[in-house]
Short mmCIF file of C-alpha atoms and ligand atoms in Angstrom, two decimals:
data_model
loop_
_atom_site.label_atom_id
_atom_site.label_comp_id
_atom_site.label_asym_id
_atom_site.label_seq_id
_atom_site.Cartn_x
_atom_site.Cartn_y
_atom_site.Cartn_z
CA MET A 1017 -19.09 2.11 46.20
CA ALA A 1018 -21.61 3.63 48.70
CA THR A 1019 -24.57 1.87 47.45
CA TYR A 1020 -22.25 -1.49 47.03
CA LEU A 1021 -21.60 -0.85 50.70
CA ASN A 1022 -25.72 -0.29 51.84
CA ILE A 1023 -26.30 -3.83 49.42
CA MET A 1024 -23.77 -5.47 51.98
CA ARG A 1025 -25.29 -4.23 54.97
CA MET A 1026 -28.96 -5.18 54.26
CA ILE A 1027 -27.54 -9.00 53.15
CA ASN A 1028 -25.24 -9.23 55.74
CA ARG A 1029 -28.34 -9.20 58.33
CA ASN A 1030 -29.67 -12.11 56.45
CA ASN A 1031 -27.54 -14.27 54.62
CA ARG A 1032 -23.76 -14.77 55.23
CA ALA A 1033 -23.11 -16.78 52.47
CA LEU A 1034 -24.83 -14.58 49.81
CA SER A 1035 -22.99 -11.70 51.11
CA TRP A 1036 -19.85 -13.58 50.52
CA PHE A 1037 -20.35 -14.42 46.71
CA ILE A 1038 -21.11 -10.96 46.04
CA THR A 1039 -18.26 -9.60 47.85
CA VAL A 1040 -16.08 -11.99 45.34
CA LEU A 1041 -17.90 -11.12 42.28
CA MET A 1042 -17.59 -7.22 43.17
CA ALA A 1043 -13.68 -7.46 43.71
CA ALA A 1044 -13.39 -9.35 40.73
CA SER A 1045 -15.05 -6.75 38.39
CA LEU A 1046 -13.16 -3.76 40.52
CA SER A 1047 -9.94 -5.15 39.71
CA VAL A 1048 -10.71 -5.88 36.12
CA SER A 1049 -11.99 -2.03 35.82
CA LEU A 1050 -9.10 -0.37 37.75
CA GLY A 1051 -5.91 -2.77 36.46
CA CYS A 1052 -3.74 -0.53 35.07
CA GLU A 1053 -2.46 -2.21 31.87
CA LYS A 1054 -4.87 -2.16 29.38
CA SER A 1055 -6.02 -5.20 28.38
CA ASN A 1056 -5.95 -5.61 24.97
CA PRO A 1057 -7.83 -8.20 23.75
CA GLU A 1058 -5.56 -11.71 22.91
CA GLY A 1059 -5.61 -12.70 19.66
CA PRO A 1060 -9.44 -11.93 18.45
CA ASP A 1061 -8.96 -9.76 15.39
CA ASN A 1062 -12.69 -9.36 14.95
CA ASP A 1063 -15.55 -6.28 14.20
CA ASN A 1064 -16.51 -6.33 17.88
CA ASN A 1065 -13.33 -5.58 19.18
CA PRO A 1066 -12.56 -2.09 18.81
CA ASP A 1067 -8.85 -2.51 18.73
CA SER A 1068 -9.03 -4.51 15.82
CA LEU A 1069 -9.39 -1.21 14.13
CA LYS A 1070 -6.08 0.04 15.11
CA GLY A 1071 -3.13 -1.03 13.26
CA LEU A 1072 0.42 -1.35 14.60
CA LYS A 1073 1.50 2.09 13.23
CA ASP A 1074 -1.82 3.79 15.22
CA TYR A 1075 -0.88 2.22 18.45
CA TYR A 1076 3.11 3.85 17.79
CA SER A 1077 1.83 7.14 16.07
CA GLY A 1078 3.27 9.04 19.16
CA TYR A 1079 6.45 7.18 19.05
CA PHE A 1080 8.40 6.44 15.74
CA PRO A 1081 6.98 4.99 12.18
CA ILE A 1082 6.49 1.34 11.77
CA GLY A 1083 7.56 0.41 8.17
CA VAL A 1084 7.84 -2.99 6.45
CA ALA A 1085 10.13 -4.34 3.93
CA VAL A 1086 8.35 -5.09 0.64
CA SER A 1087 8.33 -6.68 -3.00
CA PRO A 1088 6.17 -5.24 -5.71
CA SER A 1089 4.05 -8.53 -5.37
CA SER A 1090 3.20 -7.80 -2.00
CA LEU A 1091 1.29 -4.33 -3.02
CA SER A 1092 -2.00 -6.29 -3.96
CA GLY A 1093 -4.59 -8.30 -2.85
CA ALA A 1094 -4.72 -9.19 1.09
CA GLN A 1095 -1.24 -8.27 2.03
CA SER A 1096 -1.70 -4.70 0.44
CA GLU A 1097 -4.65 -4.61 3.28
CA LEU A 1098 -2.59 -5.56 5.98
CA ILE A 1099 0.35 -3.45 5.03
CA LYS A 1100 -1.79 -0.34 4.63
CA LYS A 1101 -3.60 -1.12 7.75
CA HIS A 1102 -0.14 -1.45 9.95
CA PHE A 1103 2.36 0.04 8.40
CA ILE A 1104 3.24 3.80 7.57
CA SER A 1105 6.78 3.89 6.36
CA LEU A 1106 8.24 1.24 3.14
CA THR A 1107 11.25 -0.07 1.89
CA ALA A 1108 11.87 -2.12 -0.98
CA GLU A 1109 13.24 -5.39 0.14
CA ASN A 1110 15.40 -5.77 -3.04
CA VAL A 1111 14.21 -3.69 -5.87
CA MET A 1112 16.31 -1.03 -5.34
CA LYS A 1113 20.02 -2.57 -4.43
CA PRO A 1114 22.39 -2.00 -7.20
CA ALA A 1115 21.87 -4.92 -9.24
CA PRO A 1116 18.58 -4.93 -9.62
CA ILE A 1117 18.47 -1.29 -10.31
CA HIS A 1118 21.37 -0.63 -12.06
CA PRO A 1119 21.77 -3.91 -14.16
CA GLU A 1120 24.13 -2.86 -17.25
CA GLU A 1121 26.71 -0.04 -16.90
CA ASN A 1122 24.54 3.18 -18.06
CA LYS A 1123 21.10 0.90 -18.02
CA TYR A 1124 18.64 1.47 -14.73
CA TYR A 1125 15.66 -0.54 -14.52
CA TRP A 1126 13.56 1.80 -12.32
CA ASP A 1127 10.14 0.02 -12.92
CA ASN A 1128 9.64 -2.24 -9.86
CA ALA A 1129 11.11 0.61 -7.30
CA ASP A 1130 9.09 3.01 -8.74
CA LEU A 1131 5.82 0.88 -8.23
CA ILE A 1132 6.77 0.98 -4.20
CA VAL A 1133 7.49 4.37 -4.14
CA ASN A 1134 4.37 5.30 -6.11
CA TYR A 1135 2.37 3.06 -3.78
CA ALA A 1136 4.20 4.76 -0.71
CA SER A 1137 2.91 8.18 -1.83
CA ALA A 1138 -0.37 7.15 -2.81
CA ASN A 1139 -1.06 5.78 0.83
CA GLY A 1140 0.48 8.69 2.31
CA MET A 1141 3.48 6.78 3.47
CA LYS A 1142 7.21 7.33 4.50
CA MET A 1143 9.61 5.55 2.31
CA ARG A 1144 13.17 4.36 2.82
CA GLY A 1145 15.68 3.66 0.56
CA HIS A 1146 18.02 0.50 0.84
CA THR A 1147 20.65 0.31 -0.10
CA LEU A 1148 23.56 2.42 -2.51
CA VAL A 1149 26.71 0.14 -1.75
CA TRP A 1150 26.74 -3.18 -0.33
CA HIS A 1151 28.94 -6.27 -1.55
CA LYS A 1152 26.23 -8.37 -2.17
CA GLN A 1153 23.65 -7.99 -4.98
CA THR A 1154 26.17 -5.67 -7.06
CA PRO A 1155 26.37 -6.41 -10.07
CA SER A 1156 29.47 -7.97 -11.40
CA TRP A 1157 29.92 -5.33 -14.26
CA MET A 1158 30.90 -2.61 -11.68
CA TYR A 1159 33.92 -3.95 -10.59
CA LYS A 1160 35.18 -4.91 -14.04
CA ASP A 1161 36.67 -3.59 -17.40
CA ALA A 1162 35.65 -4.39 -21.01
CA SER A 1163 38.28 -7.00 -20.96
CA GLY A 1164 37.19 -8.69 -17.75
CA ASN A 1165 39.72 -7.31 -15.76
CA THR A 1166 39.58 -5.43 -12.85
CA VAL A 1167 38.88 -1.82 -13.09
CA THR A 1168 41.05 0.77 -11.05
CA LYS A 1169 40.24 2.63 -7.63
CA GLU A 1170 39.38 5.86 -10.02
CA VAL A 1171 37.39 3.91 -12.30
CA LEU A 1172 35.32 2.36 -9.56
CA LEU A 1173 34.75 5.69 -7.28
CA ALA A 1174 33.33 7.27 -10.94
CA ARG A 1175 31.22 3.96 -11.21
CA LEU A 1176 30.05 4.30 -7.72
CA LYS A 1177 29.37 8.46 -7.79
CA GLU A 1178 27.72 8.07 -11.02
CA HIS A 1179 25.25 5.12 -9.44
CA ILE A 1180 24.64 7.11 -6.17
CA THR A 1181 23.64 10.37 -8.28
CA GLN A 1182 21.52 8.81 -10.36
CA VAL A 1183 19.51 6.79 -8.15
CA VAL A 1184 19.46 9.55 -5.34
CA SER A 1185 18.66 11.87 -7.74
CA HIS A 1186 15.27 9.68 -9.37
CA TYR A 1187 14.11 9.54 -5.79
CA LYS A 1188 14.55 13.10 -4.78
CA GLY A 1189 12.42 14.70 -2.23
CA LYS A 1190 10.35 10.82 -2.51
CA VAL A 1191 12.57 8.91 -0.69
CA TYR A 1192 13.34 10.12 3.15
CA SER A 1193 16.15 8.61 3.93
CA TRP A 1194 19.27 6.16 2.44
CA ASP A 1195 20.94 3.34 3.69
CA VAL A 1196 23.77 4.42 1.77
CA VAL A 1197 26.35 2.13 3.12
CA ASN A 1198 25.24 -1.47 3.95
CA GLU A 1199 27.47 -3.82 6.06
CA ALA A 1200 31.00 -2.35 5.28
CA LEU A 1201 32.38 -3.86 8.74
CA ASP A 1202 34.28 -7.39 9.08
CA ASP A 1203 32.48 -9.96 11.37
CA ASN A 1204 35.97 -10.88 13.13
CA ASP A 1205 36.78 -8.89 15.60
CA SER A 1206 40.43 -8.65 14.72
CA LYS A 1207 39.88 -6.98 11.35
CA ILE A 1208 37.79 -3.55 10.80
CA TYR A 1209 36.53 -3.28 7.41
CA ARG A 1210 35.09 -6.34 5.39
CA GLU A 1211 37.21 -7.45 2.69
CA THR A 1212 34.72 -6.44 -0.47
CA GLU A 1213 35.51 -5.35 -4.02
CA TRP A 1214 34.84 -2.23 -2.74
CA TYR A 1215 37.67 -2.09 0.18
CA LYS A 1216 40.08 -3.89 -1.76
CA ILE A 1217 39.88 -1.57 -4.80
CA CYS A 1218 39.22 1.51 -3.29
CA GLY A 1219 40.31 1.21 0.47
CA GLU A 1220 37.92 2.96 2.82
CA GLU A 1221 37.60 6.24 0.92
CA TYR A 1222 34.47 4.61 -0.76
CA ILE A 1223 32.86 4.94 2.25
CA ALA A 1224 32.89 8.79 2.87
CA LYS A 1225 32.74 9.51 -0.64
CA ALA A 1226 29.07 7.30 -0.66
CA PHE A 1227 27.80 9.60 1.48
CA GLN A 1228 29.51 13.06 0.01
CA TRP A 1229 27.79 11.80 -3.30
CA ALA A 1230 24.31 10.98 -1.67
CA HIS A 1231 24.37 14.43 0.13
CA GLU A 1232 24.96 16.37 -2.84
CA ALA A 1233 22.11 14.68 -4.87
CA ASP A 1234 19.64 14.83 -2.06
CA PRO A 1235 20.54 17.55 0.68
CA ASP A 1236 17.57 16.94 2.70
CA ALA A 1237 17.74 13.04 2.62
CA LEU A 1238 18.52 11.25 5.91
CA LEU A 1239 21.77 9.53 5.40
CA PHE A 1240 22.51 6.21 7.40
CA TYR A 1241 24.81 3.48 7.98
CA ASN A 1242 23.49 0.16 8.28
CA ASP A 1243 24.85 -2.96 9.77
CA TYR A 1244 23.91 -6.20 11.50
CA ASN A 1245 25.11 -7.35 15.04
CA THR A 1246 25.45 -3.98 15.93
CA GLU A 1247 24.52 -4.63 19.82
CA PHE A 1248 27.66 -7.25 20.13
CA ALA A 1249 30.75 -5.59 21.81
CA GLY A 1250 32.94 -5.82 19.41
CA ARG A 1251 30.75 -5.11 16.13
CA ARG A 1252 29.22 -2.10 18.39
CA ASP A 1253 32.42 -0.71 18.87
CA LYS A 1254 33.73 -0.98 15.31
CA VAL A 1255 30.22 0.80 14.15
CA TYR A 1256 30.93 3.31 16.98
CA ASN A 1257 34.32 4.36 15.56
CA LEU A 1258 33.20 4.41 11.97
CA VAL A 1259 30.39 6.73 12.17
CA LYS A 1260 32.54 8.95 14.80
CA LYS A 1261 35.28 9.27 12.60
CA LEU A 1262 33.23 10.05 9.65
CA LEU A 1263 31.43 12.54 11.92
CA ASP A 1264 34.62 14.23 12.74
CA SER A 1265 35.82 14.58 9.10
CA GLY A 1266 32.59 16.66 8.38
CA VAL A 1267 31.16 13.61 6.21
CA PRO A 1268 27.31 13.95 5.94
CA ILE A 1269 25.86 11.07 8.06
CA HIS A 1270 22.84 11.46 9.92
CA GLY A 1271 22.15 8.18 11.72
CA ILE A 1272 22.71 4.50 11.84
CA GLY A 1273 20.43 1.69 11.17
CA LEU A 1274 20.30 -0.82 13.37
CA GLN A 1275 19.10 -3.65 11.04
CA GLY A 1276 17.78 -5.97 14.34
CA HIS A 1277 17.79 -9.54 12.89
CA TRP A 1278 17.46 -10.78 16.02
CA ASN A 1279 16.46 -14.10 17.23
CA ILE A 1280 14.77 -15.88 20.51
CA VAL A 1281 18.05 -15.71 22.32
CA ASN A 1282 19.68 -12.14 21.24
CA PRO A 1283 19.83 -9.73 21.99
CA SER A 1284 20.03 -9.50 25.60
CA GLU A 1285 18.25 -6.35 27.01
CA LYS A 1286 21.62 -5.23 28.53
CA ASP A 1287 23.27 -5.52 25.19
CA LEU A 1288 20.69 -3.65 23.50
CA ARG A 1289 20.47 -0.94 25.81
CA ASP A 1290 24.31 -0.32 25.67
CA ALA A 1291 24.12 -0.03 22.12
CA ILE A 1292 21.56 2.30 21.86
CA VAL A 1293 22.91 4.57 24.48
CA LYS A 1294 26.68 4.13 23.07
CA TYR A 1295 25.38 5.43 19.40
CA SER A 1296 23.06 7.75 20.88
CA SER A 1297 26.12 9.45 22.29
CA LEU A 1298 27.01 10.68 18.78
CA GLY A 1299 24.15 12.70 18.37
CA LEU A 1300 22.63 10.75 15.62
CA LYS A 1301 19.20 8.90 15.21
CA LEU A 1302 18.71 5.47 15.34
CA GLN A 1303 16.54 3.32 12.87
CA ILE A 1304 15.91 -0.03 13.47
CA THR A 1305 16.15 -0.70 9.72
CA GLU A 1306 14.99 -4.68 9.27
CA LEU A 1307 13.39 -5.99 12.56
CA ASP A 1308 12.88 -9.74 12.52
CA VAL A 1309 13.24 -12.33 15.30
CA SER A 1310 14.11 -15.49 14.52
CA VAL A 1311 12.47 -18.43 16.39
CA TYR A 1312 16.12 -20.17 15.97
CA SER A 1313 19.15 -19.31 17.91
CA SER A 1314 22.36 -18.67 15.83
CA SER A 1315 23.65 -21.93 16.93
CA GLU A 1316 20.79 -24.51 15.70
CA THR A 1317 21.31 -25.26 12.31
CA ASN A 1318 19.24 -28.72 11.62
CA PRO A 1319 16.85 -28.10 8.70
CA ALA A 1320 14.60 -30.57 10.55
CA ASP A 1321 14.25 -28.82 13.42
CA ASN A 1322 11.67 -26.27 12.08
CA VAL A 1323 8.60 -26.47 14.15
CA PHE A 1324 7.17 -23.14 15.87
CA THR A 1325 6.77 -25.10 19.12
CA PRO A 1326 4.93 -23.48 22.17
CA ASP A 1327 8.42 -23.20 23.83
CA ARG A 1328 9.68 -20.82 20.76
CA GLU A 1329 6.40 -19.04 20.57
CA GLN A 1330 6.87 -17.97 24.17
CA LYS A 1331 10.54 -17.08 24.02
CA GLN A 1332 10.18 -14.86 20.93
CA ILE A 1333 6.92 -13.26 22.81
CA ASP A 1334 9.26 -12.71 25.39
CA LYS A 1335 11.74 -11.08 23.30
CA TYR A 1336 9.42 -8.80 21.04
CA LYS A 1337 8.17 -7.71 24.31
CA MET A 1338 11.60 -6.39 25.93
CA ILE A 1339 12.73 -5.18 22.27
CA PHE A 1340 9.56 -2.89 22.11
CA ARG A 1341 9.38 -1.90 25.79
CA VAL A 1342 13.13 -0.60 25.36
CA PHE A 1343 12.60 1.03 21.88
CA ARG A 1344 9.67 3.00 23.60
CA GLU A 1345 11.60 3.98 26.27
CA TYR A 1346 14.25 5.59 23.63
CA ARG A 1347 11.84 6.74 21.45
CA ASN A 1348 13.53 10.27 21.36
CA VAL A 1349 16.42 8.84 19.67
CA ILE A 1350 14.86 6.38 17.70
CA SER A 1351 12.95 8.00 14.32
CA GLY A 1352 11.93 4.42 12.69
CA VAL A 1353 11.42 0.88 13.09
CA THR A 1354 10.88 -1.47 10.04
CA PHE A 1355 10.15 -5.31 9.76
CA TRP A 1356 11.88 -7.06 7.26
CA ASN A 1357 8.66 -8.90 5.34
CA VAL A 1358 5.21 -8.88 6.13
CA SER A 1359 4.51 -11.90 7.49
CA ASP A 1360 5.60 -15.34 8.69
CA LYS A 1361 4.14 -16.67 5.13
CA SER A 1362 7.39 -15.71 3.76
CA SER A 1363 10.50 -14.36 5.21
CA TRP A 1364 14.27 -14.38 3.71
CA LEU A 1365 14.75 -16.37 7.19
CA ASP A 1366 13.06 -19.00 5.39
CA ASN A 1367 16.31 -19.57 3.39
CA PHE A 1368 18.96 -18.04 5.90
CA PRO A 1369 21.15 -19.39 7.27
CA VAL A 1370 19.95 -22.58 6.79
CA THR A 1371 18.28 -23.27 3.12
CA GLY A 1372 14.43 -24.13 2.94
CA ARG A 1373 14.00 -24.16 7.02
CA LYS A 1374 10.67 -22.25 7.77
CA ASN A 1375 11.12 -19.49 9.96
CA TYR A 1376 8.60 -17.78 11.79
CA PRO A 1377 9.79 -14.39 12.51
CA LEU A 1378 7.24 -11.55 12.21
CA LEU A 1379 4.05 -10.34 13.97
CA PHE A 1380 1.64 -11.89 11.47
CA ASP A 1381 1.35 -15.55 11.07
CA GLN A 1382 0.83 -17.22 7.44
CA ASN A 1383 -2.56 -16.48 7.42
CA LEU A 1384 -1.79 -12.75 7.93
CA LYS A 1385 -3.40 -12.79 11.40
CA PRO A 1386 -1.79 -10.97 14.43
CA LYS A 1387 0.02 -13.51 16.42
CA LYS A 1388 0.36 -13.34 20.13
CA ALA A 1389 4.04 -11.68 20.37
CA TYR A 1390 1.54 -8.65 18.10
CA TRP A 1391 -1.10 -7.94 20.94
CA GLU A 1392 1.87 -8.17 23.45
CA VAL A 1393 3.68 -5.56 21.61
CA VAL A 1394 0.69 -3.05 21.27
CA LYS A 1395 -0.20 -3.97 25.53
CA PHE A 1396 1.42 -0.55 26.92
C1 HAH B 1777 20.34 -7.92 5.46
N1 HAH B 1777 21.78 -8.55 5.62
C2 HAH B 1777 20.33 -7.19 3.96
O1 HAH B 1777 20.80 -5.73 4.73
C3 HAH B 1777 19.16 -7.04 3.29
O2 HAH B 1777 19.45 -6.22 2.29
C4 HAH B 1777 19.07 -8.35 3.09
O3 HAH B 1777 17.29 -8.09 2.09
C5 HAH B 1777 18.51 -9.14 4.06
C6 HAH B 1777 19.38 -8.93 5.10
C7 HAH B 1777 21.68 -9.28 6.87
C8 HAH B 1777 22.79 -10.35 6.49
C9 HAH B 1777 23.45 -10.94 5.86
O4 HAH B 1777 22.72 -10.84 4.40
C10 HAH B 1777 24.12 -11.85 5.69
C11 HAH B 1777 24.55 -12.36 6.88
C12 HAH B 1777 24.18 -11.86 8.07
C13 HAH B 1777 23.56 -10.80 7.80
#
């Protein structure tokens, strides 16, 4: 700084124009070096960029583990390299669900799920289990007897106990947290429980039992209730009340999974904060279990409207930026953030809620390159 002033005094005597030019130059370089925001290079993921060596999980290592939902086929080639670089936790997108893993009574199919669990352990990653009880992707034999009639509550609960005991025991010590019950609450504010076969045959009791049996099979596993739209007032209160009731009656439940299937409009920062604050008042851990940010709002359903416009891109960047800022703030409560799929190359949202409408909901593009939203999420 002193040298700079001396130079300026010297030049000032001789040439006012030159001195003005140098002042501007120095000011520009000073403002870059003193800037409080760390400047992550926008976009370039090349070898000259020191940040390109770091993965998403490394930026967040002091915050929470960053995970991703995978299928066995994503664990090779370029996708595998991307997964190893950016993620430290895995969830099986489908292969641990009741239908694929327990296709017939007394028949378990472990191979696909084992592949993912072994990959996680070989690469020092954590493994989440998804999911033990759900109304979808559940084999139809579960609810029927040999003559095709609906089974009694006693039979269905016995089958549930058998399923949970087998699956949780098989992965004991390998899966550290389970989404025990998925989506048991109704979408409609006027109803509490979703009218699934589980509910119709067993009543609400199956929920508490599922947690109890999972806990008996692996007392060290962290057990989660997992659901979507958990940030909107109606469902937020229902999730809170359900989990509070379970806790009050001594059911072993350790956390709430907020799926995080969000979009360019929702949730608002206020809804997200209110949900986190309300759930954490129960003294439980929260995990974001299935994060993606659809580039379409929930009211947009035209299959032809499927272009990732600059406007949608900017809105997605803003939403990702906001949600990760809030997550960082609540790092003491949030114990994991998992993305639902690896990159925009393929996502379940390419077929939901509109079949065949391409979506671009993740932080990596169709060529597996970090998107602008990625660079914003790691800029803090
Ligand atoms: C999630 N449901 C499930 O938990 C997950 O297992 C699946 O792979 C994808 C999404 C979200 C959902 C849904 O399936 C239907 C309606 C609303 C939300």
